[in-house]
mmCIF file of C-alpha atoms in Angstrom:
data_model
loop_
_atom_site.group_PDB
_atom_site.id
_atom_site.type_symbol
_atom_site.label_atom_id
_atom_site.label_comp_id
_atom_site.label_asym_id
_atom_site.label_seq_id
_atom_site.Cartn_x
_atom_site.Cartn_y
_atom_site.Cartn_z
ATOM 1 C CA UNK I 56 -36.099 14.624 -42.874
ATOM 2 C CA UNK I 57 -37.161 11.410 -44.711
ATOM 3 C CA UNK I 58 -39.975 9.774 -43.319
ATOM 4 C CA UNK I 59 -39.749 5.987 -41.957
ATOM 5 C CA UNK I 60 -40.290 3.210 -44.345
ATOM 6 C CA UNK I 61 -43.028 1.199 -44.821
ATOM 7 C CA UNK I 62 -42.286 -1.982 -42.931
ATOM 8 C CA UNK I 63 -38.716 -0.310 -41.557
ATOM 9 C CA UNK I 64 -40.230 -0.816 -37.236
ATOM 10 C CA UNK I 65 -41.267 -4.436 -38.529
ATOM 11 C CA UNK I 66 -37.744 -5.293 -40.196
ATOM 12 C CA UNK I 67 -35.951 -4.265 -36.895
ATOM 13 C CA UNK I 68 -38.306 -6.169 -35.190
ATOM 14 C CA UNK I 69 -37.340 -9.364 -36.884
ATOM 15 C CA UNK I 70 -33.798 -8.930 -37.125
ATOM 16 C CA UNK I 71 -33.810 -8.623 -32.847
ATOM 17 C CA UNK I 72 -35.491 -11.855 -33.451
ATOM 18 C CA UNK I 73 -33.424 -13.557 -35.964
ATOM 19 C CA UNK I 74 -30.263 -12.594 -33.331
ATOM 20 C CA UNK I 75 -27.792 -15.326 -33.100
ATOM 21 C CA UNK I 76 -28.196 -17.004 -29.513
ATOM 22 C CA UNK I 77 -24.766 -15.838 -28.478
ATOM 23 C CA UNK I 78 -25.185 -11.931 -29.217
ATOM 24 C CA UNK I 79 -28.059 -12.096 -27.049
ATOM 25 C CA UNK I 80 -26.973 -14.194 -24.198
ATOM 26 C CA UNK I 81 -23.569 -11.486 -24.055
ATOM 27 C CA UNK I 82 -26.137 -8.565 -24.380
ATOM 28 C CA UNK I 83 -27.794 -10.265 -21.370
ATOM 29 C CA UNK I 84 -24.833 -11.419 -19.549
ATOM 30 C CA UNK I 85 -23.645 -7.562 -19.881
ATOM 31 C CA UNK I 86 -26.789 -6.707 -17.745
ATOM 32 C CA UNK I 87 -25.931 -9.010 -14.948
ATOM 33 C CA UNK I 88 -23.790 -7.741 -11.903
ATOM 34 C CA UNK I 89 -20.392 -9.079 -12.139
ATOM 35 C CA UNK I 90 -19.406 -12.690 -10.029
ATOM 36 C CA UNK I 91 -16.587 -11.943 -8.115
ATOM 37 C CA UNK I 92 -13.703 -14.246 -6.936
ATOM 38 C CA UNK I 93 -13.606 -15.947 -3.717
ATOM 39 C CA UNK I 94 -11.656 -14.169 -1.075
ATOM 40 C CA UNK I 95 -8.528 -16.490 0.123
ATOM 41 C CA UNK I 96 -8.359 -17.869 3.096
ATOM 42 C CA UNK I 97 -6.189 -15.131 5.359
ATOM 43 C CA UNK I 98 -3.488 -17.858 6.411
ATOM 44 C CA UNK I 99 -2.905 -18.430 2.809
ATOM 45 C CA UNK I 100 -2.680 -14.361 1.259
ATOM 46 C CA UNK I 101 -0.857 -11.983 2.001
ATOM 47 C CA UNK I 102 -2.954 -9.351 3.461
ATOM 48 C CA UNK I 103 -2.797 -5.480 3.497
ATOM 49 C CA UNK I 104 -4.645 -3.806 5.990
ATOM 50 C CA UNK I 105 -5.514 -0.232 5.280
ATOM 51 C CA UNK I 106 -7.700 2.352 6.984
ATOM 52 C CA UNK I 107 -10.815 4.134 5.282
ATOM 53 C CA UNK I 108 -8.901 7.260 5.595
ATOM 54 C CA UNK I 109 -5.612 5.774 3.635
ATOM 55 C CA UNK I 110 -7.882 3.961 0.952
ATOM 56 C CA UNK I 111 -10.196 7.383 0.448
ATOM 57 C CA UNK I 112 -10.165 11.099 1.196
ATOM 58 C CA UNK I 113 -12.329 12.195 4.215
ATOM 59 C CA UNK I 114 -10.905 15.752 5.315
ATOM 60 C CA UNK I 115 -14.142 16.932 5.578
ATOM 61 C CA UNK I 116 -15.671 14.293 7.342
ATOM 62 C CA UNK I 117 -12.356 14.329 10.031
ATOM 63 C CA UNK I 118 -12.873 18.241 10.314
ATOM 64 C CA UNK I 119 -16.937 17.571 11.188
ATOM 65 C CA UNK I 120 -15.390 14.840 13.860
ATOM 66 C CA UNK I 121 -12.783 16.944 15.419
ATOM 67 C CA UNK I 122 -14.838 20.274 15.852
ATOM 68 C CA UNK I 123 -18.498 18.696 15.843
ATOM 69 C CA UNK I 124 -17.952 15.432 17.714
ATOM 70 C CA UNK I 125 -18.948 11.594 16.720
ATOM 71 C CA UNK I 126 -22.663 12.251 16.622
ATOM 72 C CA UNK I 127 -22.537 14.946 14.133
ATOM 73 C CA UNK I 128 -19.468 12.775 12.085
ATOM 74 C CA UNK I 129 -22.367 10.099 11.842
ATOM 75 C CA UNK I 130 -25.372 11.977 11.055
ATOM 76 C CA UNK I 131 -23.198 13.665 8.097
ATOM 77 C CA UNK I 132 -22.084 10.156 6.948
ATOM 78 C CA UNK I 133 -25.847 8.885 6.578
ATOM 79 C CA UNK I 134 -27.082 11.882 4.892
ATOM 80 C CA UNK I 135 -24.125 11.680 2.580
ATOM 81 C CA UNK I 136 -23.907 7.677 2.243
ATOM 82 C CA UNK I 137 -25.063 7.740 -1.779
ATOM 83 C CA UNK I 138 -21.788 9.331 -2.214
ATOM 84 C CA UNK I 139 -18.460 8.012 -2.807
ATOM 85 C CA UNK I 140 -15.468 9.480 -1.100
ATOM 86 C CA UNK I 141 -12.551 10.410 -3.578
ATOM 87 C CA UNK I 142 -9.752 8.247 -3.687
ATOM 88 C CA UNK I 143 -6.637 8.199 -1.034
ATOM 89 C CA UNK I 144 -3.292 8.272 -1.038
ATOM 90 C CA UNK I 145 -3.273 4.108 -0.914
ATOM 91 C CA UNK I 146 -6.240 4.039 -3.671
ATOM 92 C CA UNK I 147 -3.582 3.894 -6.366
ATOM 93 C CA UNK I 148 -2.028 0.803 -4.817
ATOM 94 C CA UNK I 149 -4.746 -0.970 -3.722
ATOM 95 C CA UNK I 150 -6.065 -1.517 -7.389
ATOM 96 C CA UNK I 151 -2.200 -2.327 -8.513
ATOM 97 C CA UNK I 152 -2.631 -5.249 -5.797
ATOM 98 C CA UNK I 153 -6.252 -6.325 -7.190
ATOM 99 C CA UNK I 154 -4.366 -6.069 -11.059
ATOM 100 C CA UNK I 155 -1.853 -8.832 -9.739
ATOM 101 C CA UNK I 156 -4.139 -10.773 -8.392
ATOM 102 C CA UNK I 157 -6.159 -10.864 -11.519
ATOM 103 C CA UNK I 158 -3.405 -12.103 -13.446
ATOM 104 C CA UNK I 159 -2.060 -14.999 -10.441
ATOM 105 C CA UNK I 160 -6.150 -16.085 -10.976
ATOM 106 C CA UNK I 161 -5.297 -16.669 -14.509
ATOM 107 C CA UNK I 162 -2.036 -18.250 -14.595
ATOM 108 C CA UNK I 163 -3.146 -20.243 -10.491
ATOM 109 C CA UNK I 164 -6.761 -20.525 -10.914
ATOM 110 C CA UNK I 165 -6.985 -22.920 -7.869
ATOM 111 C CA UNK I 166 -4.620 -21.368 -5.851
ATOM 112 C CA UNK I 167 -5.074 -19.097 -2.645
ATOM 113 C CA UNK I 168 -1.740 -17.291 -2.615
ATOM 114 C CA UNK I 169 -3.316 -13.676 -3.384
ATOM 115 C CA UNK I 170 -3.273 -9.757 -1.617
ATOM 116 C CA UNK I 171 -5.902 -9.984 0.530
ATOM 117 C CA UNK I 172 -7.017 -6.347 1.226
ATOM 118 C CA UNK I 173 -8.530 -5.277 4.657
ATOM 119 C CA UNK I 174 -10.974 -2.442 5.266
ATOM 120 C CA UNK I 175 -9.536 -1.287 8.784
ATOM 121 C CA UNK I 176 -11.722 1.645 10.685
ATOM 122 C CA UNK I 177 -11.961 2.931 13.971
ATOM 123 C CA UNK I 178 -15.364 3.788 12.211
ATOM 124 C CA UNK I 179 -18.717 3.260 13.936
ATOM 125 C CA UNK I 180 -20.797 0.122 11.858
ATOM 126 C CA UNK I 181 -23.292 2.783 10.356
ATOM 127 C CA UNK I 182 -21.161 4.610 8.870
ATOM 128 C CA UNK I 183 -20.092 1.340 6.659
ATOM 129 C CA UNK I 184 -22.628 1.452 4.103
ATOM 130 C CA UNK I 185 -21.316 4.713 2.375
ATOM 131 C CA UNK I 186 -17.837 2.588 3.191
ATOM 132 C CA UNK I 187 -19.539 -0.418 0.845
ATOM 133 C CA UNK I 188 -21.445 1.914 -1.430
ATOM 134 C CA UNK I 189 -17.672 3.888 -2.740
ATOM 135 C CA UNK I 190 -15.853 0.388 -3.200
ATOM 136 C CA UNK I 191 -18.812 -0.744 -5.009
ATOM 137 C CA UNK I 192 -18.398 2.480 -7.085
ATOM 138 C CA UNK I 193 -14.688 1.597 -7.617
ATOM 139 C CA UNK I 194 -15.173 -1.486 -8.268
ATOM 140 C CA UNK I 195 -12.638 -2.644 -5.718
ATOM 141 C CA UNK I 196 -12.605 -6.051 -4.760
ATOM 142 C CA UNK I 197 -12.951 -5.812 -0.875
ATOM 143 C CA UNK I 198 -14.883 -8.132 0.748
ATOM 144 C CA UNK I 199 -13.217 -7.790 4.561
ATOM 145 C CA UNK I 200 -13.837 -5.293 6.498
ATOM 146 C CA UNK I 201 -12.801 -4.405 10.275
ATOM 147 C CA UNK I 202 -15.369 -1.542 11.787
ATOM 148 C CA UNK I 203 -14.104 -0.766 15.416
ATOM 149 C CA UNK I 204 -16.954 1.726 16.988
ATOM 150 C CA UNK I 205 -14.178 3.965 18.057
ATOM 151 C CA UNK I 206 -12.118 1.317 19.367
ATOM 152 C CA UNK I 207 -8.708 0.649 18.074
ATOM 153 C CA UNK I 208 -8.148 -1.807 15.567
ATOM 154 C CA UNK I 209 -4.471 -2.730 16.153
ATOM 155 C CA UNK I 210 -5.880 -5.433 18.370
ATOM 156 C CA UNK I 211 -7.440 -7.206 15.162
ATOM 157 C CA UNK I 212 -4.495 -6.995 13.013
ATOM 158 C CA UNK I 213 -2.682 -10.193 14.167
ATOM 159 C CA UNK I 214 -6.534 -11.932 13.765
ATOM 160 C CA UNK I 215 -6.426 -11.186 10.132
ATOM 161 C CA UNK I 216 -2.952 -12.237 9.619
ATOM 162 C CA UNK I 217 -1.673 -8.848 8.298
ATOM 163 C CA UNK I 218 1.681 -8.724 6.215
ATOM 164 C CA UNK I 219 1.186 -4.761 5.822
ATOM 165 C CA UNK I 220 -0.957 -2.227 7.720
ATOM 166 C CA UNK I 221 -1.151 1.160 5.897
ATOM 167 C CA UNK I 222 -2.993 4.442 8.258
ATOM 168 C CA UNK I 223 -2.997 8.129 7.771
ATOM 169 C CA UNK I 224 -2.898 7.963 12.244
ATOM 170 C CA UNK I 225 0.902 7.692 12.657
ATOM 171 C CA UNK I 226 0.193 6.916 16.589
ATOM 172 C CA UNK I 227 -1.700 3.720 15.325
ATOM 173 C CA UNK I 228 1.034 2.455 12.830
ATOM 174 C CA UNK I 229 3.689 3.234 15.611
ATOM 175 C CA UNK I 230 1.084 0.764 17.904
ATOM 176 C CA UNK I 231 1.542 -1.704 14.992
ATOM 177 C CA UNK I 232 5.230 -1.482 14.675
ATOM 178 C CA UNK I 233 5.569 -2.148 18.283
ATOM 179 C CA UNK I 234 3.528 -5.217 18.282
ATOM 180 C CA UNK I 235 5.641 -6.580 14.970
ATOM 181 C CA UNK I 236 3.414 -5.740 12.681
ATOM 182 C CA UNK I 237 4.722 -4.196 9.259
ATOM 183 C CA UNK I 238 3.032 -0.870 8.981
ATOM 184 C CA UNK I 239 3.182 2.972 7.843
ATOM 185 C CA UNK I 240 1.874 6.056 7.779
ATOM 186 C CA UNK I 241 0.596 6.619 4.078
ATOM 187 C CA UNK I 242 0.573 10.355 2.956
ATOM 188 C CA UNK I 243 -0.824 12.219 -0.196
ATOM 189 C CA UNK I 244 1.691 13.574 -2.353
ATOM 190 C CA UNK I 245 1.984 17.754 -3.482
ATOM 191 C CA UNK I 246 0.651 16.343 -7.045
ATOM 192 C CA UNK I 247 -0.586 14.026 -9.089
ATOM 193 C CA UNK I 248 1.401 11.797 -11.180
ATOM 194 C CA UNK I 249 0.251 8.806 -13.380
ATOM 195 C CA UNK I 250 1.541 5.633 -11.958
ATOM 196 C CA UNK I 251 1.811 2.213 -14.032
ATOM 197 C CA UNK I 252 -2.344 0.316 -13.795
ATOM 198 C CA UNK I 253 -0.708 -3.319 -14.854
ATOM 199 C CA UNK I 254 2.510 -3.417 -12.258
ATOM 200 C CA UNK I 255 2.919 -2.917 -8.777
ATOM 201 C CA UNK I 256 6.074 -1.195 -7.869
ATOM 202 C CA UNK I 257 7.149 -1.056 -4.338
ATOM 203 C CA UNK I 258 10.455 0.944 -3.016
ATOM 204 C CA UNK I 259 11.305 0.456 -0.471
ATOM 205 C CA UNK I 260 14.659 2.676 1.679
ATOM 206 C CA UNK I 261 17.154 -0.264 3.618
ATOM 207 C CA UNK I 262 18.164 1.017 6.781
ATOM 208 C CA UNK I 263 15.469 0.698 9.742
ATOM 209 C CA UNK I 264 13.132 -0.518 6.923
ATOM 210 C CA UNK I 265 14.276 -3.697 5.349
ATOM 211 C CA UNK I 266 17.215 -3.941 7.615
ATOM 212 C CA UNK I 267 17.631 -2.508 11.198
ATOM 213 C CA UNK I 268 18.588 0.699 12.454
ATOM 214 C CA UNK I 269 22.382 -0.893 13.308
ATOM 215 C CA UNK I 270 24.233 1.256 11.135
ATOM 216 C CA UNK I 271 22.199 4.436 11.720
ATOM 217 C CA UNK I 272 22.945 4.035 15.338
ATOM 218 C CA UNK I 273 26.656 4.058 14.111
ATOM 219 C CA UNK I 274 26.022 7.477 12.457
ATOM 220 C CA UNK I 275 24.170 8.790 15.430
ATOM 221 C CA UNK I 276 26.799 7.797 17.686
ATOM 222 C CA UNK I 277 29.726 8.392 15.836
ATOM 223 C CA UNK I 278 29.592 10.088 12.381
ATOM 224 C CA UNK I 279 29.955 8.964 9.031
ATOM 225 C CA UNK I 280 33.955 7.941 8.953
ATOM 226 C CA UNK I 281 32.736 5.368 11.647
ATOM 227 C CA UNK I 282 29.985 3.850 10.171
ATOM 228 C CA UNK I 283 32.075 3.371 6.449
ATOM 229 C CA UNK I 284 34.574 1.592 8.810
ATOM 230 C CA UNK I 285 31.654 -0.264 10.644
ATOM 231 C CA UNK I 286 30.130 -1.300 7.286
ATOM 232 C CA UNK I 287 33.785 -2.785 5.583
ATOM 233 C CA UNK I 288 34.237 -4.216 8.443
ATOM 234 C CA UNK I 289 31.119 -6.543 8.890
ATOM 235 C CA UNK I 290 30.407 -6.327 5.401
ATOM 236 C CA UNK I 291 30.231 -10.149 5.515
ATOM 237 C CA UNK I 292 27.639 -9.939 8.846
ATOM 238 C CA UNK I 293 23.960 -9.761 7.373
ATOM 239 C CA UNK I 294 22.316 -6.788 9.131
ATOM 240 C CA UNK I 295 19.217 -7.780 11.414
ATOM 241 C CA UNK I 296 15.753 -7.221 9.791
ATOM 242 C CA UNK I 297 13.790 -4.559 9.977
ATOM 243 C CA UNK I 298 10.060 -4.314 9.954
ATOM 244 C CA UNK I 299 9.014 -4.567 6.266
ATOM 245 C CA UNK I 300 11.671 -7.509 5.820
ATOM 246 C CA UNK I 301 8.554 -9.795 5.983
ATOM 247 C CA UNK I 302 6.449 -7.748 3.187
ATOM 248 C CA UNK I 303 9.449 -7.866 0.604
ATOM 249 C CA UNK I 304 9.703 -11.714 1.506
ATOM 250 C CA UNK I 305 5.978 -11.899 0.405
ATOM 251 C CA UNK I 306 6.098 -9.957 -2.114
ATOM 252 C CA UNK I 307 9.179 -12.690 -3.594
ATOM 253 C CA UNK I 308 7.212 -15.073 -3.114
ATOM 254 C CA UNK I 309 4.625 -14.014 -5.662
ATOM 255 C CA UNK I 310 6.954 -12.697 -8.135
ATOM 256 C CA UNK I 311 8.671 -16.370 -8.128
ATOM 257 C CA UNK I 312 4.853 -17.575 -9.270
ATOM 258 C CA UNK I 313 5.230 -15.668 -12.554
ATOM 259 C CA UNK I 314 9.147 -16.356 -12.521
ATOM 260 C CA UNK I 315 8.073 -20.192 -12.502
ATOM 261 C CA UNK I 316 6.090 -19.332 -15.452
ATOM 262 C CA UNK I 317 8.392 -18.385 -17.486
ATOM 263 C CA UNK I 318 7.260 -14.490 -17.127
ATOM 264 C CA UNK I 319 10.359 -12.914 -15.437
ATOM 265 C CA UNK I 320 10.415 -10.024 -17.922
ATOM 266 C CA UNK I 321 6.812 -9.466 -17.475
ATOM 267 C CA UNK I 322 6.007 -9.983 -13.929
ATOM 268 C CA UNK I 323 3.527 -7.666 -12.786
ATOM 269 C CA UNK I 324 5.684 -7.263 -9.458
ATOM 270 C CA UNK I 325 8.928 -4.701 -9.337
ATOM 271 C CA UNK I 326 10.498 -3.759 -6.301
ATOM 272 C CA UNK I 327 13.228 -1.377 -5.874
ATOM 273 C CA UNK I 328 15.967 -0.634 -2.811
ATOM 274 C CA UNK I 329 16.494 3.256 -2.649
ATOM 275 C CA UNK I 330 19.020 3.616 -0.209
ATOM 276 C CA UNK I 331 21.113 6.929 0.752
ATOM 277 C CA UNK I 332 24.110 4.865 1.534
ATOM 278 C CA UNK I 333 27.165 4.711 -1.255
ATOM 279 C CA UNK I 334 27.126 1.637 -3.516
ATOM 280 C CA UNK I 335 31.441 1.927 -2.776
ATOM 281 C CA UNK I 336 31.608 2.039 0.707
ATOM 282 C CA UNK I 337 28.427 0.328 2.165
ATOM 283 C CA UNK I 338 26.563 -1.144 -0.594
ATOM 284 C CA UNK I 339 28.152 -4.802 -1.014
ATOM 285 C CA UNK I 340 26.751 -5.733 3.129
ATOM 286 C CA UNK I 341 23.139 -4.180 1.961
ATOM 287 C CA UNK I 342 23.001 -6.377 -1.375
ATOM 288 C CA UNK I 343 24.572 -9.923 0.962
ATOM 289 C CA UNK I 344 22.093 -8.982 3.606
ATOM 290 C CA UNK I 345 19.333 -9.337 0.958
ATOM 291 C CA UNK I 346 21.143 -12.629 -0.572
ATOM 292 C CA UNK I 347 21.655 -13.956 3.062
ATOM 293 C CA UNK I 348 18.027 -14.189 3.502
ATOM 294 C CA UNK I 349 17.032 -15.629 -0.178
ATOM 295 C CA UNK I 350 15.628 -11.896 -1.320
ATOM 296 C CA UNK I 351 16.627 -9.593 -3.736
ATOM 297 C CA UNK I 352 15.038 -6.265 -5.211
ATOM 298 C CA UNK I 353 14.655 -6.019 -8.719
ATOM 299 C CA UNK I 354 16.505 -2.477 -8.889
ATOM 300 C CA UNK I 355 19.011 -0.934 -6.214
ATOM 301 C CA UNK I 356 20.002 2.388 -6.261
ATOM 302 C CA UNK I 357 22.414 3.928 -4.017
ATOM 303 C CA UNK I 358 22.046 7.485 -3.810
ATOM 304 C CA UNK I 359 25.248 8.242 -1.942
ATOM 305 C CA UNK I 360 22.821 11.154 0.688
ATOM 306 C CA UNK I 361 21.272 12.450 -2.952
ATOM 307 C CA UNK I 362 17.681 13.535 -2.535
ATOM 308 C CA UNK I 363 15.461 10.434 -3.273
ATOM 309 C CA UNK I 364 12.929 12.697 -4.904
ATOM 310 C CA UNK I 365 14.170 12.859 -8.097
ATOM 311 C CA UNK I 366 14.732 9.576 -8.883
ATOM 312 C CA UNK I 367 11.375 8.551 -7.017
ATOM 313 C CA UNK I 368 10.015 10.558 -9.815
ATOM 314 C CA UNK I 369 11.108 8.278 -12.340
ATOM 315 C CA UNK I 370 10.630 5.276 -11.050
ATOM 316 C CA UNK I 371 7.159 6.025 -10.306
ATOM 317 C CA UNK I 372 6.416 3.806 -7.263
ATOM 318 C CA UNK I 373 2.682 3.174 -5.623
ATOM 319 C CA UNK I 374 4.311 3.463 -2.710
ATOM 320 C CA UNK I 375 7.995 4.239 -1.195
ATOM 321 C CA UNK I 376 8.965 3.331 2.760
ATOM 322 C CA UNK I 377 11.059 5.250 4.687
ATOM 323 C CA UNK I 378 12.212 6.161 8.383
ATOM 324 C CA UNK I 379 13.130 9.673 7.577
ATOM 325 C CA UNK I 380 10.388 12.243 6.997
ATOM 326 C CA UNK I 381 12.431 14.440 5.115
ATOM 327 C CA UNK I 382 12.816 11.438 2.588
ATOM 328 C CA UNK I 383 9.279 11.145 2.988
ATOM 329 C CA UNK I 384 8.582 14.774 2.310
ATOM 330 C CA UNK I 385 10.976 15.247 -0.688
ATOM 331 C CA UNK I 386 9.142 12.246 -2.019
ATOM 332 C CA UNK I 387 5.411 13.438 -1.814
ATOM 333 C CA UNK I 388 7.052 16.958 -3.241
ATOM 334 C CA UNK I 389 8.111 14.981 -6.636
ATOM 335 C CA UNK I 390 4.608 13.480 -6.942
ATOM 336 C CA UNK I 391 5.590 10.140 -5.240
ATOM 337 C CA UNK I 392 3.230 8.405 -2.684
ATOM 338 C CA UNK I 393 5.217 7.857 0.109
ATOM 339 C CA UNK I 394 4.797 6.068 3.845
ATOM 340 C CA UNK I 395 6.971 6.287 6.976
ATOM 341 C CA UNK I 396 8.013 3.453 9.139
ATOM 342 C CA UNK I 397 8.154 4.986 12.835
ATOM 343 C CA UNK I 398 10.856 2.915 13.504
ATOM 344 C CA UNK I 399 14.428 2.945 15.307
ATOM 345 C CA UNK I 400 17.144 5.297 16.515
ATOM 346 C CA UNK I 401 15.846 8.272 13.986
ATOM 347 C CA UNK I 402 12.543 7.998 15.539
ATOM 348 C CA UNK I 403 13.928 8.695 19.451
ATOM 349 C CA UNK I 404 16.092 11.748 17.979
ATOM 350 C CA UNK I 405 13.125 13.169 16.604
ATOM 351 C CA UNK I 406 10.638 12.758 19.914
ATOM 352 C CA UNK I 407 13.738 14.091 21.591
ATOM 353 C CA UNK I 408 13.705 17.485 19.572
ATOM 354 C CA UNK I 409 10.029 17.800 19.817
ATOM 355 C CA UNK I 410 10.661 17.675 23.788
ATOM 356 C CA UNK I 411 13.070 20.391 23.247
ATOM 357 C CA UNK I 412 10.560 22.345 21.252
ATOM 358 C CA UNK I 413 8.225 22.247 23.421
ATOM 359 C CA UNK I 414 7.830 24.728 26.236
ATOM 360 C CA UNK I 415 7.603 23.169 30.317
ATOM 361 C CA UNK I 416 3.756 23.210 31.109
ATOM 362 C CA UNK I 417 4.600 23.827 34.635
#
């Protein structure tokens, strides 16, 4: 090996000092822990609720609660609060939400129309620091959070202004949807598969979703021939709305900021309607229901009672709504993220078949 130079130590040492002002003050700057944005005010963002068990994976910790009790869930939490949970199944969205946001901040510097994202827990207060300690990991940008003590916190989601609660506790979402709150149960899908980082793409199924469950009750009631003649017949009657109307009206409302901007083509927003009804024979008073109400979807595929899998697959949403769970559960089977919206006459058939499944205690 060739020994140092003469003079070599002293040379470095006065070309760190000859440094140009600016390398040194980025060098520095480098150092420094990140300023972060301002959080919006709630009654001007559109806010997204989600549980500690949605955003990151506790199995582990839930198993320690359910067999152990809250004492022992604690103690583990404290001795384990230097390390970050894994992601959850509403990780993947929550940073596409904090991506559009970072390009509104560019194009709206001044303006308060953002996603507002809401720690919700049922959680007791100590157990928050290993909460804070994985988003600081992350580097998520979440600087609300809701910690309950084992109390409920549908009670708080009006008081934040939510537009979405997300849970992995379908009883709590089904306590949201019956105070009119947008909300679903978020689930993990079979596999992993690589969704876009710069644009948030939300599908969304029509019936007792976007629109009410007045057609499905047709189907229920009377079979399909009936509801095709149902449909043609009101086709010019827009369908009532159903509980993520709101979220797909807010979501608009933020694409129309980079529309205004001249970005159409490269809004960071894309929403798609994946519907099993036929584009022929029921489509036309889905797509004037949406135009009746000053929304549209970006894409709208009508699937005709086709497994939604498939095509979930290639549209590669961070999240897909749906009443049905066997949507739900074809969907997480193709690698899709997928949520289900307890809600309308689907949701009464199946609490009726669990009744009939279950034996008389008596």
């Amino acid at each position: 090996m060739e020994p140092p130079r003469p003079g070599a130590a002293a040379a470095t040492a006065a070309g760190a000092a000859e440094r140009p002002w600016e390398e040194a003050k980025a060098f520095y700057d480098n150092l420094a822990p990140k300023k972060k944005p301002k959080s919006p005010k709630p009654e001007n963002a559109i806010t997204i609720a989600v549980s500690s068990r949605a955003l990151f994976r506790m199995e582990e910790e839930q198993k320690i609660y359910n067999e152990q009790g809250v004492e022992a869930y604690v103690k583990y939490q404290l001795d384990h609060e230097n390390e970050p949970f894994l992601p959850g199944a509403a990780f993947p969205f929550v940073k596409a939400l904090e991506a559009v946001n970072t390009q509104l901040r560019e194009l709206y510097p001044d303006s308060e129309e953002l996603f507002d994202i809401v720690l919700m827990t049922n959680n007791h207060a100590q157990v928050g620091v290993r909460l804070i300690n994985s988003i600081n990991h992350y580097d998520l940008f979440i600087e609300r959070f809701c910690m309950t003590g084992g109390n409920s916190p549908i009670c708080y989601l009006k008081a934040y202004h939510t537009n979405l609660y997300l849970s992995s506790d379908a009883e709590k979402v089904s306590g949201a949807i019956e105070e009119g709150i947008a909300a679903a149960t978020i689930f993990s899908p079979s596999k992993d598969l690589e969704v876009s980082e710069n644009q948030l793409r939300v599908a969304f199924d029509g019936d007792a979703v976007l629109f009410s469950d007045e057609s499905e009750q047709i189907v229920k009631a009377h079979g399909l021939d009936m509801f095709f003649e149902h449909e043609k017949t009101h086709e010019n009657k827009p369908l009532a709305q159903g509980p993520l109307k709101g979220f797909l009206e807010a979501l608009g409302k933020l694409q129309k900021k980079f529309y205004s901007k001249g970005l159409r083509m490269e809004c960071p927003i894309r929403t798609y309607l994946v519907t099993a009804r036929s584009a022929a024979s029921s489509g036309a008073r889905a797509l004037k229901t949406l135009r009746s109400w000053g929304l549209e979807t970006d894409e709208a595929l009508f699937l005709a009672g086709a497994p939604k899998g498939p095509l979930l697959k290639k549209i590669r949403p961070h999240i897909f709504f749906d009443d049905q769970m066997f949507h739900v559960e074809g969907a997480k089977e193709m690698g899709t993220i997928a949520a289900h919206v307890p809600y309308g006459i689907a949701q009464k058939h199946k609490r009726m078949a669990q009744e009939k499944q279950t034996p008389n205690s008596k």
